[in-house]
Coordinates of C-alpha atoms in Angstrom, one line a residue:
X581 CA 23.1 154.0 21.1
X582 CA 26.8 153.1 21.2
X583 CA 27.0 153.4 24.7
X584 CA 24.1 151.1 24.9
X585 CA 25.8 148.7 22.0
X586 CA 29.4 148.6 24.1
X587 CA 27.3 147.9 27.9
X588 CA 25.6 145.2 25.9
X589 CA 29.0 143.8 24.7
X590 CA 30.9 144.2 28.4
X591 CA 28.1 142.1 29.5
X592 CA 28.1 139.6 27.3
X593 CA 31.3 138.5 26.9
X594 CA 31.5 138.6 30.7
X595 CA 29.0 136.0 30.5
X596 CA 30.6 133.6 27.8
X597 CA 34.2 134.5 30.0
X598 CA 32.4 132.7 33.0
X599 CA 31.2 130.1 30.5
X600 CA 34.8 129.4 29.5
X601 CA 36.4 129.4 32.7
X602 CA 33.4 127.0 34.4
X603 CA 35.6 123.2 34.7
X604 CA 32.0 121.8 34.8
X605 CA 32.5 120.0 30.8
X606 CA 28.4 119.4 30.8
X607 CA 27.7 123.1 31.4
X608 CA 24.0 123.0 31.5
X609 CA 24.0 126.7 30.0
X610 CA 26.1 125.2 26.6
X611 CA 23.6 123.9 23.8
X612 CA 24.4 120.1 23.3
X613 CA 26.7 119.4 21.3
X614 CA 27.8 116.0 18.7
X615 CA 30.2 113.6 20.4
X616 CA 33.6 114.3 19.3
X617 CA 35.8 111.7 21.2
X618 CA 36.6 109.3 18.2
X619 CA 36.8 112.6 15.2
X620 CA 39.9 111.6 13.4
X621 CA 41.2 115.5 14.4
X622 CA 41.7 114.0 18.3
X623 CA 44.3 111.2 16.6
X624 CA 46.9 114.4 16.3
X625 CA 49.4 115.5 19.1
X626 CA 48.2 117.8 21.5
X627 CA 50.6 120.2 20.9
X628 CA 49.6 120.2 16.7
X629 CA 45.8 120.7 17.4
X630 CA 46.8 124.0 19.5
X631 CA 48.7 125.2 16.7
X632 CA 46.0 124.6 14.3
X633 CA 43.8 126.6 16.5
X634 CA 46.4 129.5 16.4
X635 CA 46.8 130.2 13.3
X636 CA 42.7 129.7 13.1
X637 CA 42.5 132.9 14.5
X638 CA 43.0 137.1 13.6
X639 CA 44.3 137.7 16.2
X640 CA 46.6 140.9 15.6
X641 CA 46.4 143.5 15.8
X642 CA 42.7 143.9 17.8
X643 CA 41.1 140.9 18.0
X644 CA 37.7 140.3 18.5
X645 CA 36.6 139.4 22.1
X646 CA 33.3 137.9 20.8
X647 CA 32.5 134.2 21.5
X648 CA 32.2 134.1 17.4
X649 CA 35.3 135.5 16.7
X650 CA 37.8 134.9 19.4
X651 CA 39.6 131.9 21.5
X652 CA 36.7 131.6 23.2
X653 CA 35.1 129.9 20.5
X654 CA 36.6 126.7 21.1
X655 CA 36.0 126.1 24.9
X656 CA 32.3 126.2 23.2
X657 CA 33.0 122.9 21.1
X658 CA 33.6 120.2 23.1
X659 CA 35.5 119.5 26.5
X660 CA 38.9 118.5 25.3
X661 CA 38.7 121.5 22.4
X662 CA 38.5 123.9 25.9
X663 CA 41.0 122.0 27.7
X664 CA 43.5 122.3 25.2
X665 CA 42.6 126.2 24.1
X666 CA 42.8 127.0 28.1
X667 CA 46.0 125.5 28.1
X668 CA 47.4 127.3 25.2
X669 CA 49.0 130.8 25.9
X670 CA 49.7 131.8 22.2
X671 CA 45.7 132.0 22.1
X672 CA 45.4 134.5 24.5
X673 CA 48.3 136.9 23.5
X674 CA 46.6 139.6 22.6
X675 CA 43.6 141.8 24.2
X676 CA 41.7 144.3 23.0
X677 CA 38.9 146.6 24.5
X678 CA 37.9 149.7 23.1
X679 CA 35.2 151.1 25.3
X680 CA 33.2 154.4 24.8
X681 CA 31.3 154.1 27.7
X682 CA 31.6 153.9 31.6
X683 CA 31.3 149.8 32.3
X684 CA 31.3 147.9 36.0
X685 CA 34.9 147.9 37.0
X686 CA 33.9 144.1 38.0
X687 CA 32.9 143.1 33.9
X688 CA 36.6 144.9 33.3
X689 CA 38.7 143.5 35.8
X690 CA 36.9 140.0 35.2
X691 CA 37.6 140.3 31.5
X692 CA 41.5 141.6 32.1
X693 CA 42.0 138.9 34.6
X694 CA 40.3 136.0 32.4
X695 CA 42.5 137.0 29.6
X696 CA 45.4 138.0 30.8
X697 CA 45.4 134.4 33.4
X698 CA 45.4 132.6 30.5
X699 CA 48.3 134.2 28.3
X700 CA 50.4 133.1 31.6
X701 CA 54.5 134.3 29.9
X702 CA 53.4 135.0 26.3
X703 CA 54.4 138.4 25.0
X704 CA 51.6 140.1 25.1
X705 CA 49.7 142.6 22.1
X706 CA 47.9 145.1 24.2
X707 CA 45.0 147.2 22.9
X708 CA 42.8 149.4 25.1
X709 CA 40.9 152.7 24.9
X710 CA 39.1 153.3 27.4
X711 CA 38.5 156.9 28.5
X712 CA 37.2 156.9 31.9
X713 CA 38.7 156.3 35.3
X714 CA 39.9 152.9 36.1
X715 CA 40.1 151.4 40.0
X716 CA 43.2 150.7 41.1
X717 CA 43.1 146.4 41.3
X718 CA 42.1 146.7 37.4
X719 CA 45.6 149.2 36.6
X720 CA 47.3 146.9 38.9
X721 CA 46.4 143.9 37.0
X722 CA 47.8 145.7 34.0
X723 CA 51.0 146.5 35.1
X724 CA 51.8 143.3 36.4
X725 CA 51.2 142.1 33.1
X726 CA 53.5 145.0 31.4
X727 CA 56.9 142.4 31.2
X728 CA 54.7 141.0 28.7
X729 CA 53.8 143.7 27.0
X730 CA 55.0 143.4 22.4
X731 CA 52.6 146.4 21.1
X732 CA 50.7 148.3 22.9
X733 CA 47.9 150.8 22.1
X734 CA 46.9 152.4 25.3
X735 CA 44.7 155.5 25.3
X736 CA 43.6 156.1 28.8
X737 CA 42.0 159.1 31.8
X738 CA 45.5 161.0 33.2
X739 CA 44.3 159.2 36.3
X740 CA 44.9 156.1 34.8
X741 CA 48.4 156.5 33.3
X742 CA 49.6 158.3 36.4
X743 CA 48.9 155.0 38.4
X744 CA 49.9 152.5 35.7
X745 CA 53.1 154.5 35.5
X746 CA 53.7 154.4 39.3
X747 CA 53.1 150.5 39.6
X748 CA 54.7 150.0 36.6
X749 CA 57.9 151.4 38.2
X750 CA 57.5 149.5 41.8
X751 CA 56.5 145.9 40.6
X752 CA 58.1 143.1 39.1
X753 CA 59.0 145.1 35.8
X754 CA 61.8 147.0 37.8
X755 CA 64.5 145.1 37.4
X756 CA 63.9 143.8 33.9
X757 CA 62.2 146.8 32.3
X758 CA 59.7 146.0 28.9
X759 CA 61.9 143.4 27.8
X760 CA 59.5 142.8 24.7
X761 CA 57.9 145.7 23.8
X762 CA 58.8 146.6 20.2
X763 CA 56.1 149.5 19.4
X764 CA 53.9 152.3 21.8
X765 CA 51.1 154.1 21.2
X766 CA 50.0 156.1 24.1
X767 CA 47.6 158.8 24.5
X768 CA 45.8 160.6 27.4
X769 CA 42.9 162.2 27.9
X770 CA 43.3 165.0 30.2
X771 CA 41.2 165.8 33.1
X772 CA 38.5 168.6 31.8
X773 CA 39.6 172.4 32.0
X774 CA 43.3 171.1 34.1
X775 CA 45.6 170.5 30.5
X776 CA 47.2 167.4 32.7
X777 CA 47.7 165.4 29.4
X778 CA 50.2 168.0 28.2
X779 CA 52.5 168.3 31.5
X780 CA 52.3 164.8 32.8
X781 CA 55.1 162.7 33.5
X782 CA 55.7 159.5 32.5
X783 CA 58.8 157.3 33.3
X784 CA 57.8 153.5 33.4
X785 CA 58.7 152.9 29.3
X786 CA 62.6 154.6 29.6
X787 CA 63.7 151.2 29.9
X788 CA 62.3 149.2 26.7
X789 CA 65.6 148.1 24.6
X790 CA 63.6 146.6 21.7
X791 CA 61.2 149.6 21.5
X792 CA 61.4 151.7 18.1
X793 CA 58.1 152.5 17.1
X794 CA 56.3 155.5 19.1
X795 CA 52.8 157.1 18.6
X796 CA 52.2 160.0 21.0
X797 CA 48.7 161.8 21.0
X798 CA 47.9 164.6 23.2
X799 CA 51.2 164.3 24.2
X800 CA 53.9 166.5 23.5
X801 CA 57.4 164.1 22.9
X802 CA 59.3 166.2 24.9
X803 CA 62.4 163.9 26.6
X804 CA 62.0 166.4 29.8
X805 CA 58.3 164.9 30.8
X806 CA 58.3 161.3 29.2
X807 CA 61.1 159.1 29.7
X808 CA 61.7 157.0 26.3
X809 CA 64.4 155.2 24.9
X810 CA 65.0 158.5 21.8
X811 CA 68.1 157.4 20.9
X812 CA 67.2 154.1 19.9
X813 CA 63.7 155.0 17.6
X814 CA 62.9 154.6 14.4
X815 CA 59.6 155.4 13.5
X816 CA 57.7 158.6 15.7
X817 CA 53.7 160.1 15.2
X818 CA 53.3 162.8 17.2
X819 CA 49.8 164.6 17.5
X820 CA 49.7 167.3 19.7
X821 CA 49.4 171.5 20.0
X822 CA 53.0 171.9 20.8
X823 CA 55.0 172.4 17.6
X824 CA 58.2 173.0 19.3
X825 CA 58.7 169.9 21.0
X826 CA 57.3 168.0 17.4
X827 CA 60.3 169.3 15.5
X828 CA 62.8 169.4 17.7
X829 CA 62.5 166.1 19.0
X830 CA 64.7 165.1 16.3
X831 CA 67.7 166.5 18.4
X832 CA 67.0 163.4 20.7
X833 CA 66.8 160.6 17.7
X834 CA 69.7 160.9 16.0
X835 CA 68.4 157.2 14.4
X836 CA 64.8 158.6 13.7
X837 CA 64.0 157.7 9.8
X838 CA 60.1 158.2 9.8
X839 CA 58.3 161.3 11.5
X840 CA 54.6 162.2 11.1
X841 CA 53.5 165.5 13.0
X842 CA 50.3 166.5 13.3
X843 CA 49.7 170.2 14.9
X844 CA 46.1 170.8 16.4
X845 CA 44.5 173.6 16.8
X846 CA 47.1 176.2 18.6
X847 CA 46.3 176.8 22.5
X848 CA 45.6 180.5 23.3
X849 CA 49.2 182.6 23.9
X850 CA 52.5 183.7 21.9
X851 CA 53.0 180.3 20.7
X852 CA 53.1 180.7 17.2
X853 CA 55.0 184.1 17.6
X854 CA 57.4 182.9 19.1
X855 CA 57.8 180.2 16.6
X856 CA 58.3 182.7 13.6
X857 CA 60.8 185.0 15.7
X858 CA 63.0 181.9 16.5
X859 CA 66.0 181.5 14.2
X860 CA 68.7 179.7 15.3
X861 CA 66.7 176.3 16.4
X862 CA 67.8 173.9 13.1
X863 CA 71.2 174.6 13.2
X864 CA 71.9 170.5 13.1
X865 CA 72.2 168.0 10.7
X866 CA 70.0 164.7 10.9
X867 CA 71.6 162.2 8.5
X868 CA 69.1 159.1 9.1
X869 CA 65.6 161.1 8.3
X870 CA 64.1 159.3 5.0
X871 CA 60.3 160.5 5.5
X872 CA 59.0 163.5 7.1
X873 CA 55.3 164.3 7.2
X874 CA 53.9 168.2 8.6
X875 CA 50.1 168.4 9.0
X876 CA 48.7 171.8 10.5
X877 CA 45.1 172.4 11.9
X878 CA 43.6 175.1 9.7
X879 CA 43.0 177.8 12.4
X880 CA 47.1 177.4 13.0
X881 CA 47.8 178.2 9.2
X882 CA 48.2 181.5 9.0
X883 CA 50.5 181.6 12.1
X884 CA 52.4 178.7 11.1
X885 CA 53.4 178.9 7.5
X886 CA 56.2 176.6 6.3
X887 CA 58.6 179.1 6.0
X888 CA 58.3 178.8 10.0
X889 CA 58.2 175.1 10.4
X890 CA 61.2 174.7 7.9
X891 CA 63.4 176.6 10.7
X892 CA 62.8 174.5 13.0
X893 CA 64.2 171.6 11.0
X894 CA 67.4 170.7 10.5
X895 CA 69.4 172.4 8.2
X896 CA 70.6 169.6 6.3
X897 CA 69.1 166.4 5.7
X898 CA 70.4 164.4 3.6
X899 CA 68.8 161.2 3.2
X900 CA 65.3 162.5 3.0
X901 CA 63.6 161.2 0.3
X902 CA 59.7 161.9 1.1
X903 CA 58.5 165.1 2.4
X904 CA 54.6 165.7 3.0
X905 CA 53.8 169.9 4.1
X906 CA 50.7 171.6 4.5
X907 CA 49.7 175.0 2.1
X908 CA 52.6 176.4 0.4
X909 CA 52.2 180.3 -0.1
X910 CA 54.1 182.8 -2.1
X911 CA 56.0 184.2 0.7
X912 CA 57.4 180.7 1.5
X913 CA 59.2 179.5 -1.9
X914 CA 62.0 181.1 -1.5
X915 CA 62.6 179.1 2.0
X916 CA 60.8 175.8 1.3
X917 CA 63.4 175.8 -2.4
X918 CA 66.6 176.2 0.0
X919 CA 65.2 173.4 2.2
X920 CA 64.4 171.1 -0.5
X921 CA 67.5 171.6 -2.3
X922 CA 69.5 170.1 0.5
X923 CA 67.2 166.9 0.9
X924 CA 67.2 164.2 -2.3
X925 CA 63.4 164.1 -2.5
X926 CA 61.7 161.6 -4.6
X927 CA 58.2 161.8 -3.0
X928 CA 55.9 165.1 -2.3
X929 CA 52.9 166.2 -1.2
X930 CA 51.8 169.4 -0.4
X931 CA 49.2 171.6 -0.6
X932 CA 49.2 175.0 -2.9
X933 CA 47.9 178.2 -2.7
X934 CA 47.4 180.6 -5.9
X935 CA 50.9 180.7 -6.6
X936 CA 52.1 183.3 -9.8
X937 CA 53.9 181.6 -12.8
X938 CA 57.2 182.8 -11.8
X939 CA 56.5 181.1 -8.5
X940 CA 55.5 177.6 -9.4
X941 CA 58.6 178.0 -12.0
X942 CA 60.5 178.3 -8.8
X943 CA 59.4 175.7 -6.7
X944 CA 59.6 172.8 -9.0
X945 CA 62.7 173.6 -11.2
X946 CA 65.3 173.4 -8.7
X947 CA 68.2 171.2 -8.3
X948 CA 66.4 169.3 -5.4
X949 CA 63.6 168.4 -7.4
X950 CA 65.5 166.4 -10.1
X951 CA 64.7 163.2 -8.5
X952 CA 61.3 163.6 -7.7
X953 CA 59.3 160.6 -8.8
X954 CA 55.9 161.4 -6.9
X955 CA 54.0 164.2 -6.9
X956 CA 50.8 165.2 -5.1
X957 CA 49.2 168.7 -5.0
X958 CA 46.2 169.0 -2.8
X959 CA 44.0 171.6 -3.5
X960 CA 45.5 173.2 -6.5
X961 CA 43.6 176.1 -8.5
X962 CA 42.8 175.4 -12.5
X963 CA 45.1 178.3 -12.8
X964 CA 47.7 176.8 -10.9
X965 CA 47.0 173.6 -12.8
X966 CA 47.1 175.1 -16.2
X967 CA 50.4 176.6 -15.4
X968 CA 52.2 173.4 -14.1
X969 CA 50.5 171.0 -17.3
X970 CA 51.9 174.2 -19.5
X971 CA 55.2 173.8 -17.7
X972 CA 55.8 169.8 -17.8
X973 CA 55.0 170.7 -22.0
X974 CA 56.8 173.5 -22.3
X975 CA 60.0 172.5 -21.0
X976 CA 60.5 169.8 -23.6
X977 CA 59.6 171.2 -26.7
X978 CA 62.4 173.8 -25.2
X979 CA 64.8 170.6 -24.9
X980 CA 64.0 169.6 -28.4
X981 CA 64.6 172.4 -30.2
X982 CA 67.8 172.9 -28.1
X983 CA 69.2 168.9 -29.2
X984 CA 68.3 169.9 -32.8
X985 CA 67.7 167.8 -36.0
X986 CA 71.2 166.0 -35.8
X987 CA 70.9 164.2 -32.7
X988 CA 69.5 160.7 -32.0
X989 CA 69.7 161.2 -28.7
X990 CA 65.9 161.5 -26.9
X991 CA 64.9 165.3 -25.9
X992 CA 66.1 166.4 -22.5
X993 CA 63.2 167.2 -19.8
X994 CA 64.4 169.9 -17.5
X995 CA 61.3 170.9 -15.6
X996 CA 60.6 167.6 -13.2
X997 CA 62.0 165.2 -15.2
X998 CA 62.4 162.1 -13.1
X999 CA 58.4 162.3 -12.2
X1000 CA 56.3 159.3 -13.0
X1001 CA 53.2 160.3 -11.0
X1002 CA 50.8 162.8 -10.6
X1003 CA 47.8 162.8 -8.6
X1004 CA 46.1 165.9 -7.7
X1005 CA 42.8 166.8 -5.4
X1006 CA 41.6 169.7 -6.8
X1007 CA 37.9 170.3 -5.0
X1008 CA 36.3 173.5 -6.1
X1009 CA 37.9 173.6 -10.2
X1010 CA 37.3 172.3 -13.4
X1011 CA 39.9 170.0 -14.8
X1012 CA 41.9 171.8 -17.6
X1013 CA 42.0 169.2 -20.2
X1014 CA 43.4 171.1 -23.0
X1015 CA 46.5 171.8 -20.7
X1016 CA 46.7 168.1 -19.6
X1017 CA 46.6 166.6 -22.7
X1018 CA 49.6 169.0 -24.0
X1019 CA 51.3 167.5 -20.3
X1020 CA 50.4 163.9 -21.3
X1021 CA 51.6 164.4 -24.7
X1022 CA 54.7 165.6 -24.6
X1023 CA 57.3 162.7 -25.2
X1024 CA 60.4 162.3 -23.3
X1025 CA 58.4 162.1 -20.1
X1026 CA 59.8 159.2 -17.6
X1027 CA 57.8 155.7 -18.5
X1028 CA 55.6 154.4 -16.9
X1029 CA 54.0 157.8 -16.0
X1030 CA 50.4 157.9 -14.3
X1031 CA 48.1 160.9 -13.4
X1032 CA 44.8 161.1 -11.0
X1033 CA 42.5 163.8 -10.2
X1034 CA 39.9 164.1 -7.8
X1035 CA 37.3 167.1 -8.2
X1036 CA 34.3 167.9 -7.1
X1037 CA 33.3 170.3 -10.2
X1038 CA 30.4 169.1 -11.9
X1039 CA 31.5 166.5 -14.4
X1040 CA 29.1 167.5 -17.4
X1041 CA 29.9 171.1 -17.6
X1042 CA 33.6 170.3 -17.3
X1043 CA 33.8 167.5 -19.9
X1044 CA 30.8 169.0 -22.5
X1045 CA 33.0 172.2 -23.0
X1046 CA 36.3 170.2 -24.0
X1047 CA 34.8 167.3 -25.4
X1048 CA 37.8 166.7 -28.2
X1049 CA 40.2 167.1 -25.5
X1050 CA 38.2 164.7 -23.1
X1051 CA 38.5 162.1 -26.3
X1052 CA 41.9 162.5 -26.8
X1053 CA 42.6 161.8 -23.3
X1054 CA 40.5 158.6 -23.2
X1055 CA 42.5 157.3 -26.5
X1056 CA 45.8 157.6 -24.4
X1057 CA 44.3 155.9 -21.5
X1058 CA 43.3 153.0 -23.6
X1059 CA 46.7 152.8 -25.1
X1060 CA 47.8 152.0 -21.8
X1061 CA 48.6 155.2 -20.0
X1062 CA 47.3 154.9 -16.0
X1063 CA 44.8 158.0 -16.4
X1064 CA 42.1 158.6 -13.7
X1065 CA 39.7 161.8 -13.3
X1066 CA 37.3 161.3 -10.6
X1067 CA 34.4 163.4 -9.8
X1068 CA 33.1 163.1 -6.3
X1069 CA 29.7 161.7 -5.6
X1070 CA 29.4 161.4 -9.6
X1071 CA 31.9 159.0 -10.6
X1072 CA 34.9 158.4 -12.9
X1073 CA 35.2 161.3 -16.1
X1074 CA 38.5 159.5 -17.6

């Protein structure tokens, strides 16, 4: 069906692309349409009626190609509306195709051409997926629009990026490199059973001096097989099977602040061995890094855990302030405390296996976590749970009775004590209310504090058996306090 829907589209917007490039004004194909000669709108400039039809349009970041929806609306109106939308590069700045489905390289290269024609110098916002094989006049067409090119979203057959990256390189783009582009996403797909995706090499983008912002899937960001400006980044996603090259790519971007990893599922091999025998790779500092986000394909877990990943960090990083990891484990505190304690983290989120008292005590209470403001735990046990509310409780009635009866001075919160938010996914248990509302409680706790919960216990038997605690909780949320228990696929409990 969606391969049907997409031919559909290809061919009718091929059709309304011949519409709109016919010079014949009484098309005999066009529905007729109201005399608009003396319409008070053709007393402005030129120039002001083309910005009016700019800033009409969505055009970022994928715009619609449909007659409805796009440029091509208004060569649909009336002869001078198509004149002047023809004439009017900033209208035709961006494309976007995204294609599940062989089509005609004709209805593609007719498209590319129309579109592309008619953006004549503009920078140019690029959007195109489009798995299968591409002819060579259609790549060419591309490339010699690639000094154009502002952001780009290619995700293409290896085929196709091996040839866009060779004409890239030999046209007019040589000498003055991607003058405008500003942000990349790229991704490949590989030819079937050959891996090509992984171990291709691509050069054309080393010379973009504006580019900072780089998404890479199913390709490994390894400087030794793609050629990009790394010193110079700012902003890097990287999904791919090769953890090595993830993490270490922060060698090469000494200027990096945001980095979002995400591991798929390990290929076959000593891979993940090799990663927990290696100890001497983060032996660096990295002083720009602000947010750092791990994500790990479950079959790679148990051969990846964070202990692992954390060596192949750097070993201090000092200006990192949010920090997302997958599945914490007992075995890992002791190394995922040392890292933390070097970073000045005031965001979290990570996921938690059944962790013993002593653990969780350990994890949360040391000096790294005095500025955490934002916590989230993704699927935490009621266990776990219990033990953290009875912690953030605990804790201060322990500062209380330590200030004593002749202070004024407010009760000191040692165990988290910057945090103002909370949210937890907690699938397969039961909210603990009783233990929450001693959390919520407890005064001294930073203001404004919120908490959220998503479960997917059954609500009744959870809230029928603490029904006075339930209440309680509902009284504090109506006094203002940003409480939110959600049961999924029955609805909100708090």
């Amino acid at each position: 069906m969606a391969g049907k829907h997409h031919r559909y589209r290809i061919k009718t917007n091929k059709t309304e692309l011949k519409l709109a490039a016919d010079d014949d004004e009484d098309c005999p194909t066009l529905p007729p349409l109201p005399n608009m000669s003396n319409h008070p709108i053709h007393s402005l400039p030129v120039e002001l009626i083309a910005h009016i039809f700019v800033h009409s349009l969505d055009t970022h970041p994928n715009p619609n190609l449909s007659s409805r929806h796009s440029p091509l609306l208004f060569t649909r109106i009336c002869a001078r509306w198509r004149a002047i939308a023809l004439q009017t590069p900033a209208l035709w700045s961006a494309v976007s195709l995204e294609l599940y489905s062989p089509v005609k390289d004709s209805s593609l290269h007719a498209m590319l051409a129309f579109w592309l024609s008619h953006s004549k110098e503009h920078p140019l916002d690029l959007y195109l997926h489009y798995r299968h094989r591409m002819l060579d006049d259609t790549i060419s067409l591309l490339a010699g629009s690639a000094d154009q090119w502002t952001n780009v979203d290619l995700f293409v057959h290896s085929t196709t990026m091996a040839s866009l990256d060779t004409m890239t390189q030999y046209g007019r783009r040589q000498e003055s490199g991607f003058c405008h582009l500003r942000r990349l996403s790229l991704g490949i797909v590989p030819v079937p059973g050959s891996g090509q995706s992984s171990h291709l090499p691509i050069t054309c983008f080393s010379q973009a001096p504006l580019l900072t912002e780089v998404k890479l899937y199913k390709i490994p960001p390894c400087p030794d097989s793609i050629e990009l400006p790394w010193t110079q980044l700012t902003s890097l996603e990287v999904k791919c099977s090769d953890i090595h090259s993830s993490l270490n790519v922060l060698r090469a971007t000494p200027l990096l602040t945001n980095l979002h990893v995400q591991i798929d599922c390990p290929p076959a091999g000593g891979l993940w061995t090799e990663l927990v025998e290696d100890n001497a790779t983060g032996e660096y500092a990295h002083s720009a890094l602000k947010s750092l986000s791990i994500n790990v394909h479950p079959a790679a877990l148990s051969t990846a855990p964070i202990r692992a990943l954390l060596r192949l960090l750097p070993c201090d990083l000092p200006a990192l302030e949010s920090l997302v990891l997958p599945t914490l484990t007992p075995d890992d505190v002791s190394a995922f405390t040392a890292f933390v304690d070097r970073a000045n983290l005031e965001s979290l989120t990570i996921a938690l296996a059944p962790l013993p008292a002593e653990g969780l005590c350990q994890v949360f209470s040391g000096k790294g976590m005095k500025r955490l403001r934002f916590l989230e735990l993704r699927h935490a046990g009621e266990n776990t749970l219990c033990a953290l509310f009875d912690k953030l409780a605990g804790d201060l009635q322990m500062g209380e009775q330590e200030v004593g009866e002749g202070y004024d001075q407010a009760p000191a919160m040692v165990f988290l004590p910057s945090l103002q938010s909370l949210h937890v996914d907690s699938f397969r248990s039961a909210v603990p209310y009783p233990a929450l509302l001693s959390a919520l409680r407890a005064p001294g706790r930073a203001s404004p504090f919120s908490f959220s919960m998503t479960v997917t216990a059954p609500r009744r038997g959870s809230v029928s058996e603490n029904t006075d605690a339930v209440e309680e909780v509902r009284q504090l949320k109506a006094k203002g306090l940003k409480i939110a228990v959600e049961h999924l696929y029955e609805g909100s409990a708090i």
